[in-house]
Coordinates of C-alpha atoms and ligand atoms in Angstrom, one line a residue:
X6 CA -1.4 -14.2 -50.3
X7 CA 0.8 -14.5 -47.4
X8 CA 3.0 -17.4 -47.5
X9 CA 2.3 -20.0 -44.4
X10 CA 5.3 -21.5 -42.7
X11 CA 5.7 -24.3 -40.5
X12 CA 9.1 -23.7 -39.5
X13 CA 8.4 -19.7 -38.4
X14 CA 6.0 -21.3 -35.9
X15 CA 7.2 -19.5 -32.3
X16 CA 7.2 -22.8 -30.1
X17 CA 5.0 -24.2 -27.8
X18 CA 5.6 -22.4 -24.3
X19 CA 7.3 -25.2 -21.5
X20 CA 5.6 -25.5 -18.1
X21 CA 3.9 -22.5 -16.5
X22 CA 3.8 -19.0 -17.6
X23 CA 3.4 -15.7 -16.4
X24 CA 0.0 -13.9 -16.2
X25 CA -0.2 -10.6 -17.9
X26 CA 0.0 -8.5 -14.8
X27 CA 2.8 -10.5 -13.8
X28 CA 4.5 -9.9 -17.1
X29 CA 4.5 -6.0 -16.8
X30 CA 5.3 -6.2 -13.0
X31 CA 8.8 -8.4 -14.7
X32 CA 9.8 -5.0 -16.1
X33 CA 10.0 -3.2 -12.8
X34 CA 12.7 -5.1 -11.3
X35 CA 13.8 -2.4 -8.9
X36 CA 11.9 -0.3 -6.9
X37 CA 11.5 1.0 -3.4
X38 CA 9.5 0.2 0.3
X39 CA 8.7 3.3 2.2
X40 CA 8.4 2.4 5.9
X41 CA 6.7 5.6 7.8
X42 CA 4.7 5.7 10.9
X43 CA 4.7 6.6 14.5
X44 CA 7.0 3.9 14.8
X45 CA 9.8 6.8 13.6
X46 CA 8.8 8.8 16.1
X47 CA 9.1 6.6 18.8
X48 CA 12.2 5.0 18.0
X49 CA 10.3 1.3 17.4
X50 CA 10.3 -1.0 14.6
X51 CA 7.0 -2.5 16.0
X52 CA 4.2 0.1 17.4
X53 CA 2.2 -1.7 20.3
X54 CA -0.8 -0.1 18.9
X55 CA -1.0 2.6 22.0
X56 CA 0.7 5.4 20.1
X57 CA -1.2 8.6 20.3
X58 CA -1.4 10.3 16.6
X59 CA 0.0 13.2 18.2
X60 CA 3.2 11.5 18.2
X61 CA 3.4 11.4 14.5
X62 CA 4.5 15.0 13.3
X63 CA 7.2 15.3 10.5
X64 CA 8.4 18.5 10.8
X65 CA 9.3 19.4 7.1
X66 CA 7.5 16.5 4.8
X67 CA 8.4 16.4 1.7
X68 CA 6.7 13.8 -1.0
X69 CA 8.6 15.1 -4.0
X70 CA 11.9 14.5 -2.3
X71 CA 11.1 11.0 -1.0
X72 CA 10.2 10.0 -4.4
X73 CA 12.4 12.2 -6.5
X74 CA 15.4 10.5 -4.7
X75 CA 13.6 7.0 -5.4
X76 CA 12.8 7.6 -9.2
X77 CA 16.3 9.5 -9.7
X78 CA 17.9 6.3 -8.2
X79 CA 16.5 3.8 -10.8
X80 CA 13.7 2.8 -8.9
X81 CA 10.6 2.3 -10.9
X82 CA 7.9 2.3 -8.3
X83 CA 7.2 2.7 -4.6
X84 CA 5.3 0.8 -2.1
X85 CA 4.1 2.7 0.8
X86 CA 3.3 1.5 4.5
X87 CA -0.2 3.0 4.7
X88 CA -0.7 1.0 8.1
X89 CA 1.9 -1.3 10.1
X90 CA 1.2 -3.4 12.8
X91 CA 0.9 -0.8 15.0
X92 CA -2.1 0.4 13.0
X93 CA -2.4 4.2 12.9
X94 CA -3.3 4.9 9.5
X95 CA -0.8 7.5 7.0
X96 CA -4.3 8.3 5.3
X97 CA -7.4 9.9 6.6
X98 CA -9.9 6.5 6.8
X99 CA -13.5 6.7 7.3
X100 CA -13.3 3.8 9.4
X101 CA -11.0 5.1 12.5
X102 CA -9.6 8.4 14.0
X103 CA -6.6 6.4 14.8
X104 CA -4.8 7.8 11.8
X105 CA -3.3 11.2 10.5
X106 CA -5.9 13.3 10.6
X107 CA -6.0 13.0 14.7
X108 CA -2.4 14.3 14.5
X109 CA -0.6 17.9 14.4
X110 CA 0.8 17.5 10.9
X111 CA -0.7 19.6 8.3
X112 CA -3.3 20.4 11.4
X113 CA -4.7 17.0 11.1
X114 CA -6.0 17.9 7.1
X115 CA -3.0 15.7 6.0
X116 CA -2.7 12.7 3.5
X117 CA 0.7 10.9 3.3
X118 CA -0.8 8.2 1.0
X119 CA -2.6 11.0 -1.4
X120 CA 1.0 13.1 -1.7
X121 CA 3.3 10.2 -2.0
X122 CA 0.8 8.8 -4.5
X123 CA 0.8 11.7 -6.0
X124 CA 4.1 12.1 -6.6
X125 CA 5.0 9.1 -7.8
X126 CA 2.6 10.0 -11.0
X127 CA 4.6 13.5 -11.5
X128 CA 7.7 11.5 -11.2
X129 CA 6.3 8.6 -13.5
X130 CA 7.0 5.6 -11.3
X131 CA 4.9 3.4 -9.7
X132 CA 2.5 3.4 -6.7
X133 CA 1.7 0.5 -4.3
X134 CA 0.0 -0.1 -0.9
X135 CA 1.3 -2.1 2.2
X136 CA -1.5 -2.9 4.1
X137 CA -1.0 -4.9 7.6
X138 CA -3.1 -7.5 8.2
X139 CA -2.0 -7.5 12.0
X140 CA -3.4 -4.8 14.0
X141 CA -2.1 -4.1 17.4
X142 CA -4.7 -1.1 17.7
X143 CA -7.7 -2.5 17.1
X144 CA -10.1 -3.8 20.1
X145 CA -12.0 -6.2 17.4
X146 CA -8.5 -7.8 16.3
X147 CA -9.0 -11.5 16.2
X148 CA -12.8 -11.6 15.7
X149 CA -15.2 -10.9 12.5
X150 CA -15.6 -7.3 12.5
X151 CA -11.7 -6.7 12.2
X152 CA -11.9 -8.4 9.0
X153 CA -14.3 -6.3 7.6
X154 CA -12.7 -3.2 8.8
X155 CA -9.6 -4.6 7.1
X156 CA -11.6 -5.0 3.8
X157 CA -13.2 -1.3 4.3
X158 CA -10.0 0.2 4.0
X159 CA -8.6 -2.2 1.3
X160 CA -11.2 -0.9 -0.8
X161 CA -10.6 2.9 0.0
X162 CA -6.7 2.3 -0.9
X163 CA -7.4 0.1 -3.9
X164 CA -10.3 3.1 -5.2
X165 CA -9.2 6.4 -3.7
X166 CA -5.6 6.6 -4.8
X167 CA -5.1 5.8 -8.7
X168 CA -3.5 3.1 -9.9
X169 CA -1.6 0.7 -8.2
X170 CA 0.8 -1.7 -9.5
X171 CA 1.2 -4.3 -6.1
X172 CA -0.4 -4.5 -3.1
X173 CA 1.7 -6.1 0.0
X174 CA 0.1 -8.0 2.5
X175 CA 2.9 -9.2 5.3
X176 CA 2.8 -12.1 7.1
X177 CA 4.2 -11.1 10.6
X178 CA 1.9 -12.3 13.7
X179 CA 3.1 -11.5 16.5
X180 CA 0.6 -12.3 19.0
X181 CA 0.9 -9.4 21.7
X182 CA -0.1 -5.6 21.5
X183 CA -2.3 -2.7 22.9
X184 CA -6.0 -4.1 21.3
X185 CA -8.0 -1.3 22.6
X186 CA -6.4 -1.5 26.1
X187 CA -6.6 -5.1 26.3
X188 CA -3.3 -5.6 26.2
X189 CA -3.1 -9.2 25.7
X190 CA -1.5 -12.1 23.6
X191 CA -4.1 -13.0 21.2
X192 CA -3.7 -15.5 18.2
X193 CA -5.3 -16.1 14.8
X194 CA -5.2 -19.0 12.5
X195 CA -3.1 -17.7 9.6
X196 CA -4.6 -20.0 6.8
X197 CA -8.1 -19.3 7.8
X198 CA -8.7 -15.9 9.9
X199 CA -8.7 -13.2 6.7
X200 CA -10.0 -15.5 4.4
X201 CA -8.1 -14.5 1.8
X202 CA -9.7 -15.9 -1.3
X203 CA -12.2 -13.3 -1.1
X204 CA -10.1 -10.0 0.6
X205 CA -8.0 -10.4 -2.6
X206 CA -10.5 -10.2 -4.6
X207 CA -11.2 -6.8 -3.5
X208 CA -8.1 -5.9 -5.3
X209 CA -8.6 -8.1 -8.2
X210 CA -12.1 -6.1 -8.8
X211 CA -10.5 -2.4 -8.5
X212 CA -7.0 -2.8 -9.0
X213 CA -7.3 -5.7 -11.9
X214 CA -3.5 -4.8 -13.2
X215 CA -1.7 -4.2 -9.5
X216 CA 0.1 -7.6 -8.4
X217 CA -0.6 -9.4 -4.9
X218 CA 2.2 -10.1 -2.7
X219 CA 2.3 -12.5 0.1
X220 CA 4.5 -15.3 1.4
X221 CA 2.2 -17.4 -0.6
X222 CA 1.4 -14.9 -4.0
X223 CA -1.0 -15.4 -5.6
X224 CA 0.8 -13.5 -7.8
X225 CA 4.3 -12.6 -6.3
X226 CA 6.2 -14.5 -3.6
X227 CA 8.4 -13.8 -0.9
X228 CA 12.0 -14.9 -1.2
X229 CA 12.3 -16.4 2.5
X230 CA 14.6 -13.9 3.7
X231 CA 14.7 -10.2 4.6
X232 CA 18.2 -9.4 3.8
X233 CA 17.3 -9.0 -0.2
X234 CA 19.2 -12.0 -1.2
X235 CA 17.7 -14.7 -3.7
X236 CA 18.4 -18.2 -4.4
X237 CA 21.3 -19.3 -6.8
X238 CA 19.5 -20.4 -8.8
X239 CA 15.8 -19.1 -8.2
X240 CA 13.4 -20.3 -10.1
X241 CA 10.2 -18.6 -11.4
X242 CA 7.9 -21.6 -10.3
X243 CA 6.8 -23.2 -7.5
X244 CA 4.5 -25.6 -5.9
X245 CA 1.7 -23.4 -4.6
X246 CA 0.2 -26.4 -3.5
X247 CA 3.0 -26.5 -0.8
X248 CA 2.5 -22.9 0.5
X249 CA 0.1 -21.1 2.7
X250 CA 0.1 -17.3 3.9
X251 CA 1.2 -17.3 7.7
X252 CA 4.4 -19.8 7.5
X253 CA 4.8 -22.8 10.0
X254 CA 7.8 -25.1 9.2
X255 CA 6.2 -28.1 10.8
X256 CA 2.8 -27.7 8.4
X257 CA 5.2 -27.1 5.2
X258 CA 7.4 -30.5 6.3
X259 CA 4.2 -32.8 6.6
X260 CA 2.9 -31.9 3.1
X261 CA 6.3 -33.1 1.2
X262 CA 6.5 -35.9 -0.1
X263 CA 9.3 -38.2 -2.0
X264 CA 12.0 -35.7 -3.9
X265 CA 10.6 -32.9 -2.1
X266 CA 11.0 -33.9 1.3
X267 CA 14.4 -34.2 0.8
X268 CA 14.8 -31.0 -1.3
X269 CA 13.8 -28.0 1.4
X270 CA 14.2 -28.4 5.3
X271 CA 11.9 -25.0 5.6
X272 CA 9.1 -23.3 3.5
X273 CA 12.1 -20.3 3.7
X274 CA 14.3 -22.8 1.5
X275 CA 11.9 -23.6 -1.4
X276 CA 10.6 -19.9 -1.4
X277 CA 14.5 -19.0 -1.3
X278 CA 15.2 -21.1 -4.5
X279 CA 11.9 -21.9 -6.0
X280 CA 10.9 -25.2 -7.7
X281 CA 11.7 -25.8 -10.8
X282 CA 8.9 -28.5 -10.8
X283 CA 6.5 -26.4 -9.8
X284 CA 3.0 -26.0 -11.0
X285 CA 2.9 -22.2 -10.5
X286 CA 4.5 -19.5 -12.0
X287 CA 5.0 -17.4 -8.7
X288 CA 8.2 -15.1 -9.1
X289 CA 9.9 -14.1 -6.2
X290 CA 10.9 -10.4 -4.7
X291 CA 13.4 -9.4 -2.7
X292 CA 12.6 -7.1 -0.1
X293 CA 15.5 -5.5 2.4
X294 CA 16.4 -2.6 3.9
X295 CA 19.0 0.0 3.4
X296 CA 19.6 0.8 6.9
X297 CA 19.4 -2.2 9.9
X298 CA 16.0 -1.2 10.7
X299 CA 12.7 -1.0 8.3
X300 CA 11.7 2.1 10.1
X301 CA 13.8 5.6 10.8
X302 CA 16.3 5.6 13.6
X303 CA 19.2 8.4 14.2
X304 CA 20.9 5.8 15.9
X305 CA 21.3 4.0 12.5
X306 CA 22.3 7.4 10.3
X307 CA 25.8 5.5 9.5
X308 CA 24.9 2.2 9.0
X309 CA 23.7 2.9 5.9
X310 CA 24.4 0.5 3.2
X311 CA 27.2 1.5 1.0
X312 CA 26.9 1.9 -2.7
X313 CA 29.2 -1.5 -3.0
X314 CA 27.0 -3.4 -1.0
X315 CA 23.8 -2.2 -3.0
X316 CA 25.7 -3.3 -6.1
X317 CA 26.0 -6.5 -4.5
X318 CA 22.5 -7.0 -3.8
X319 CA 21.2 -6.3 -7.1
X320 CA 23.5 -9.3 -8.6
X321 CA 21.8 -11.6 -6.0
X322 CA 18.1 -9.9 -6.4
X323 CA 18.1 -8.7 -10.0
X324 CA 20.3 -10.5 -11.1
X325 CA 19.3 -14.5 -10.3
X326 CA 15.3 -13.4 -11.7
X327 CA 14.1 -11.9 -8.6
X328 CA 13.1 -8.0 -8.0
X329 CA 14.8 -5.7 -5.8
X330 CA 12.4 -4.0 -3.3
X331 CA 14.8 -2.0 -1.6
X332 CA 13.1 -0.1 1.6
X333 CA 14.0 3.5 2.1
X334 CA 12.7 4.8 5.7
X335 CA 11.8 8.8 5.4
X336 CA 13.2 10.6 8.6
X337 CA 11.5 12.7 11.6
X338 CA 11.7 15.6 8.8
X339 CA 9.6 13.2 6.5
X340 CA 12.3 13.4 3.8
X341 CA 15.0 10.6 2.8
X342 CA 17.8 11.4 5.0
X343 CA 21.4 12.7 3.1
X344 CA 23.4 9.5 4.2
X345 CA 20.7 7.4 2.1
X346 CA 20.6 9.8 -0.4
X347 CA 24.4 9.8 -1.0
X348 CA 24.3 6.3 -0.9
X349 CA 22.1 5.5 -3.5
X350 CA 23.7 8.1 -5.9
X351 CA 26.8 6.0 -5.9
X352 CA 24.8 3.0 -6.5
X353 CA 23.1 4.8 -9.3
X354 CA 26.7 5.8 -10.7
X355 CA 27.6 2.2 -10.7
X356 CA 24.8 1.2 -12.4
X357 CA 25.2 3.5 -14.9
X358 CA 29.2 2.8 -15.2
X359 CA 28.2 -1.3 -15.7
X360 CA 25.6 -1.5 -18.0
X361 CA 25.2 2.1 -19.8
X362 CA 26.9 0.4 -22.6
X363 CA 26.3 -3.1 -24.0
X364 CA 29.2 -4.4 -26.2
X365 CA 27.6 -6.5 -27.5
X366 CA 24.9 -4.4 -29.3
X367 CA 25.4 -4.5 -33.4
X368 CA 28.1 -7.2 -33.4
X369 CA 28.0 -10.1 -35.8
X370 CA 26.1 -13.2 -34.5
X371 CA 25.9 -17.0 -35.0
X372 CA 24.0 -19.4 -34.0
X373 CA 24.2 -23.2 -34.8
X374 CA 20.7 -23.1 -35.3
X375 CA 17.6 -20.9 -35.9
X376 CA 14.1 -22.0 -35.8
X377 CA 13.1 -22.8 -39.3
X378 CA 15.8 -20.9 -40.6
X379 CA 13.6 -17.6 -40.3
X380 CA 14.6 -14.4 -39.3
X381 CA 11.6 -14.4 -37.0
X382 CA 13.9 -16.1 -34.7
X383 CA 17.2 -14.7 -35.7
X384 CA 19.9 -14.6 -33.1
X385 CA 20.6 -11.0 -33.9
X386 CA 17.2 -10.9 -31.5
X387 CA 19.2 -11.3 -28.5
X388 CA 21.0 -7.9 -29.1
X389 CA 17.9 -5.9 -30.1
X390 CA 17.1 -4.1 -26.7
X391 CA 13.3 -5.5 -27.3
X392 CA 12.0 -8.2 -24.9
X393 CA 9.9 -9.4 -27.5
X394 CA 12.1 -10.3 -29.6
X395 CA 14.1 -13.9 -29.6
X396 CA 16.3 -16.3 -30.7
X397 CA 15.2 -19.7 -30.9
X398 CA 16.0 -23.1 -32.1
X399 CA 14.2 -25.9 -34.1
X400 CA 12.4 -28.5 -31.4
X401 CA 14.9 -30.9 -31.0
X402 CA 17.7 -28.6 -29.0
X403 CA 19.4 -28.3 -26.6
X404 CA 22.4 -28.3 -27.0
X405 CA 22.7 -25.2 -29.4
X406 CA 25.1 -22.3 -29.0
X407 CA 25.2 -18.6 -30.1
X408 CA 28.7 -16.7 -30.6
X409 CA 29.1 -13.4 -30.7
X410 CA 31.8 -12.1 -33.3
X411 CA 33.4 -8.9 -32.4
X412 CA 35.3 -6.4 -34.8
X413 CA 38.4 -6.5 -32.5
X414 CA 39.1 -7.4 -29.1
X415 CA 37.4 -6.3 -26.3
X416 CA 37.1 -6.7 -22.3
X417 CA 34.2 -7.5 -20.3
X418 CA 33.7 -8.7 -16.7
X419 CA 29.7 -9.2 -16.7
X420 CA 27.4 -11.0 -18.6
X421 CA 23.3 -10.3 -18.9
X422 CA 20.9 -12.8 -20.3
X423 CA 17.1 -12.6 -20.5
X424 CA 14.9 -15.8 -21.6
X425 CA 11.5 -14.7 -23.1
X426 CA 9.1 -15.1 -20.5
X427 CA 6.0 -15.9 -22.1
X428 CA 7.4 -19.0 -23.6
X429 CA 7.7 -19.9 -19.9
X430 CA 11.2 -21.3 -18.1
X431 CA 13.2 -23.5 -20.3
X432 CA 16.7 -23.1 -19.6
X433 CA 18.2 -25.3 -16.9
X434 CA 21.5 -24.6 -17.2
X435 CA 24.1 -23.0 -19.9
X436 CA 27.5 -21.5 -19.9
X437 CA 29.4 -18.6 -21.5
X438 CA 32.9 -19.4 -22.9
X439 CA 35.2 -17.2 -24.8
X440 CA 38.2 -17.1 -27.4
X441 CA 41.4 -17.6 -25.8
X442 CA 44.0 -17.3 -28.0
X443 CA 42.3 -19.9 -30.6
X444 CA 40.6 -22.0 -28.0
X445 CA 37.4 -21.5 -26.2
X446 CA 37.5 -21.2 -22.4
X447 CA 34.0 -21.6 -19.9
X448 CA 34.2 -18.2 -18.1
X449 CA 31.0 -19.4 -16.2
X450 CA 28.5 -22.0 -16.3
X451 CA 25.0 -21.8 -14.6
X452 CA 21.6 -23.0 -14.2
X453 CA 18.8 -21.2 -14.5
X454 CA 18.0 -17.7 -16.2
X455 CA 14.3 -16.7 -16.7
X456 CA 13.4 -12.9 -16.3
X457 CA 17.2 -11.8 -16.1
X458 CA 20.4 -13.3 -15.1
X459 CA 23.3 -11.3 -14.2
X460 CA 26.9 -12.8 -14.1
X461 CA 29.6 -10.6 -12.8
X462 CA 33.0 -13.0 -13.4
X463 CA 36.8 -12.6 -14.3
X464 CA 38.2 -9.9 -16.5
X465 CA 38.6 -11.6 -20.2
X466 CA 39.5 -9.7 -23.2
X467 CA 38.8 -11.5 -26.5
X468 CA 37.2 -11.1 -29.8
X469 CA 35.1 -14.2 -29.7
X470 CA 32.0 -14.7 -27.1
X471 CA 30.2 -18.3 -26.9
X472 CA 26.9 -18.5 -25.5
X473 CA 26.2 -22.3 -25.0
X474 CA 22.7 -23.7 -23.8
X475 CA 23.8 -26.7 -21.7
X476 CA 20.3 -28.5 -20.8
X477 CA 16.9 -27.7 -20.6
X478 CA 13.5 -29.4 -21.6
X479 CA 12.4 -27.2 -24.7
X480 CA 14.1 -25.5 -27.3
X481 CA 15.7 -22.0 -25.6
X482 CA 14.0 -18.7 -26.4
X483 CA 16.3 -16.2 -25.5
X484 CA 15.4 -12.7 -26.0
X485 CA 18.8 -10.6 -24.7
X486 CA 22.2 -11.0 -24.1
X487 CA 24.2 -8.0 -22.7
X488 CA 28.2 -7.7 -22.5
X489 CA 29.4 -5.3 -19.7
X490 CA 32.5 -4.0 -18.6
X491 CA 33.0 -3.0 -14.6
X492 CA 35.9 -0.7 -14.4
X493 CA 36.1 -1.3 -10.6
X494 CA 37.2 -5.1 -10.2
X495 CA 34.8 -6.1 -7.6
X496 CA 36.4 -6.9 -4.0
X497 CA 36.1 -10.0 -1.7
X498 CA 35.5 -7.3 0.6
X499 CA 31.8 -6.4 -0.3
X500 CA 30.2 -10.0 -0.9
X501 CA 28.3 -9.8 2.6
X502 CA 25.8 -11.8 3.0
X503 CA 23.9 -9.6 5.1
Ligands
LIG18 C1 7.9 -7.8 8.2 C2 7.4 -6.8 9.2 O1 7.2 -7.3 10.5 C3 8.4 -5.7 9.3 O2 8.2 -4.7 10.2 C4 8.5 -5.1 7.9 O3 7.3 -4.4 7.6 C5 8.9 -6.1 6.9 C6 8.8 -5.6 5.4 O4 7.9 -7.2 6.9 O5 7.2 -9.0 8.2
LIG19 CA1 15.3 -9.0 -28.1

């Protein structure tokens, strides 16, 4: 007969908790926007929606270099304009002949969304859709037959094209564009006009596993700014109460109330740091270009982000719990131009250089406390490479600490620390101290960790490494800790903020 034990109980999870599809869309962390249209054609970042399709011809299109460069670069997935604002459409839709196949390419018999889809399962990464809500093109825009246009072709991407893994619905409005030769300013009511309880549940039904993005989730949220940067901290749960697709700082201000009113001065702010009151689990990503512009333009072939600057922006994305979706705009060839190819190389290679090797793996490991003593929860978990493993504590910590006991000395520069997830957010703040000569020093002290938190600090050799859980409402659940080492001290020079 087995033998029942109280104290080998896993705990009781702490606030809210991640949905399964959230959960898998956690291990993704990285992976890549493709922004493609006439609009790189015509030199725009927003088509008025007058574009002939005959503008759009890539003259050497290439889906297995697009997304060979992507997966080659770390990136675990790829999320594909199928129609921007200016609404031609990459894929041939039953619903319009303002799309591909009215163009020259491939003699109008063309599919960007099948190939890139496509390749993405030879290259075993990840599809996704971006589908704009906003359509400059369309005569109907504005009324009720736009809206079930935009479903019609919802459900052709979410059945036509495999499986997806997020669906991105953007919240841009801007009000003017081509409608059918109307050309006129015309507004909707962003809360009401797509009715968006029931468009995504057209995903929900055929894409049950693919994530919705929005500036409001349900299921992902936007991080309140485009230049890929998240909160420090950034929680994993917000009020969803307090948001609404189609943001309007004025509506956001008059629904706070007490703590809150005084806590965020724009719905930007609280997406931008989350709440770590909140009632939602609603994780945020990080989407930003590599180049000024979303779209292609050869006037932007060196102002390519430098492999520095990437590196950069995956400490404030990846790093503080967020994902990276870093945009990569395919050229008038329809390939990933060299410049953005080189550039992710040497962010690949610095990837690689940081974290290929994690000291701490096999080293000796003690915590003050594990949960009922069993090795269920032993803090040898931490340093397993398995998320589903953890350490954890009996019920009445924090504080508890963890120290990591090396053979001899070594040197590290960045710290990596994972809480496990399904037991929901329960670390508000820790710190990591080390053995200076006898005595422990803080070499940083945080708040917030959740699905990863990456700290890149001061060079410190020692043989001792204390992980210390400062406050928090539950008992921790940790289930990694990485040491790094950075060869290349990083430089003032490359924290840009933009
Ligand atoms: C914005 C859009 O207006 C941009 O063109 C781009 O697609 C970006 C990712 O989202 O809201
Ligand atoms: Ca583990």
């Amino acid at each position: 007969m087995m033998h029942s034990d109280i104290s080998s109980t896993p705990p009781q999870a702490y606030g809210p908790i991640p949905s399964p599809r959230q959960l898998s869309w956690h291990r993704r962390e990285f992976y890549g926007f493709l922004h493609f249209t006439t609009n790189t054609f015509t030199d725009k970042e927003w088509g008025y929606g007058d574009e002939p399709p005959r503008v759009f011809a890539p003259t050497a299109f290439d889906a297995d270099q697009i997304v060979r460069t992507a997966a080659q670069a770390g990136m675990t997935g790829l999320i594909l304009t199928c129609k921007h604002h200016d609404g031609f459409c990459l894929w041939p839709s039953k619903y319009t002949e303002h799309s591909v196949k009215n163009s020259p390419w491939r003699n109008g018999k063309g599919d960007v969304v099948r190939e890139i889809s496509d390749a993405c399962r030879t290259h075993r990464i990840g599809f996704g859709v971006y589908l704009s809500p906003w359509d400059r093109n369309r005569a109907d825009y504005g009324g009720p037959s736009y809206i079930e246009y935009f479903r019609s072709q919802l459900q052709e991407l979410t059945t036509e094209y495999g499986e997806l893994f997020e669906v991105w619905f953007d919240g841009a409005n801007g009000g003017d564009g081509y409608y059918g030769g109307a050309r006129e300013t015309r507004r909707i009511d962003p809360q009401t006009y797509y009715d968006w309880e029931n468009t995504w549940e057209i995903v929900r039904r055929n894409q049950p596993n693919a994530v919705i993005f929005s500036d409001a989730g349900p299921d992902v949220r936007w991080v309140g700014n485009e230049r890929g940067l998240a909160g420090d901290p950034c929680w994993s749960t917000i009020d969803e109460k307090l948001l609404f697709p189609g943001i309007d700082k004025t509506l956001f201000k008059s629904r706070l109330t007490g703590d809150k009113a005084n806590a965020w001065d724009s719905p930007m702010d609280m997406l931008n740091s989350g709440d770590r009151q909140g009632g939602s689990w609603l994780p945020a990503e990080c989407d930003v270009s590599i180049r000024p512009g979303w779209f292609y333009h050869p006037a932007e072939d060196d102002k390519v982000r430098t492999p520095e600057n990437l590196l950069d922006l995956y400490f404030k994305s990846v790093g503080r719990g967020a994902s990276l979706l870093l945009n990569l705009p395919p050229d008038r060839r329809g390939r990933i131009h060299e410049n953005d190819m080189k550039s992710l190389k040497g962010f690949r290679h610095r990837l690689d250089q940081i974290f290929r090797l994690n000291l701490a793996r096999g080293v000796r490991c003690v915590a003050s406390n594990t949960r009922g003593g069993s090795r269920n929860f032993a803090p040898e978990n931490v340093m397993d490479g398995n998320p589903d493993t953890y350490w954890s504590t009996d019920d009445d910590a924090p504080p508890a600490e963890l120290v990591l006991e090396f053979p001899r000395a070594i040197t590290f520069n960045v710290v990596g620390l994972r809480e496990f997830l399904p037991l929901g957010q329960r670390i508000d703040r820790f710190a990591v101290d080390f053995d200076d000569g006898g005595a422990w020093r803080q070499w940083s002290c945080e708040s917030a960790i959740g699905p990863q938190r990456l700290i890149r600090g001061q060079r410190c050799r020692t043989a001792r490494i204390r992980l210390r859980i400062v406050a928090g409402p539950a008992c921790p659940a940790i289930s990694e800790l990485g040491i790094y080492y950075d060869p290349m001290e990083p430089k003032e020079a490359v924290e840009r903020d933009d």
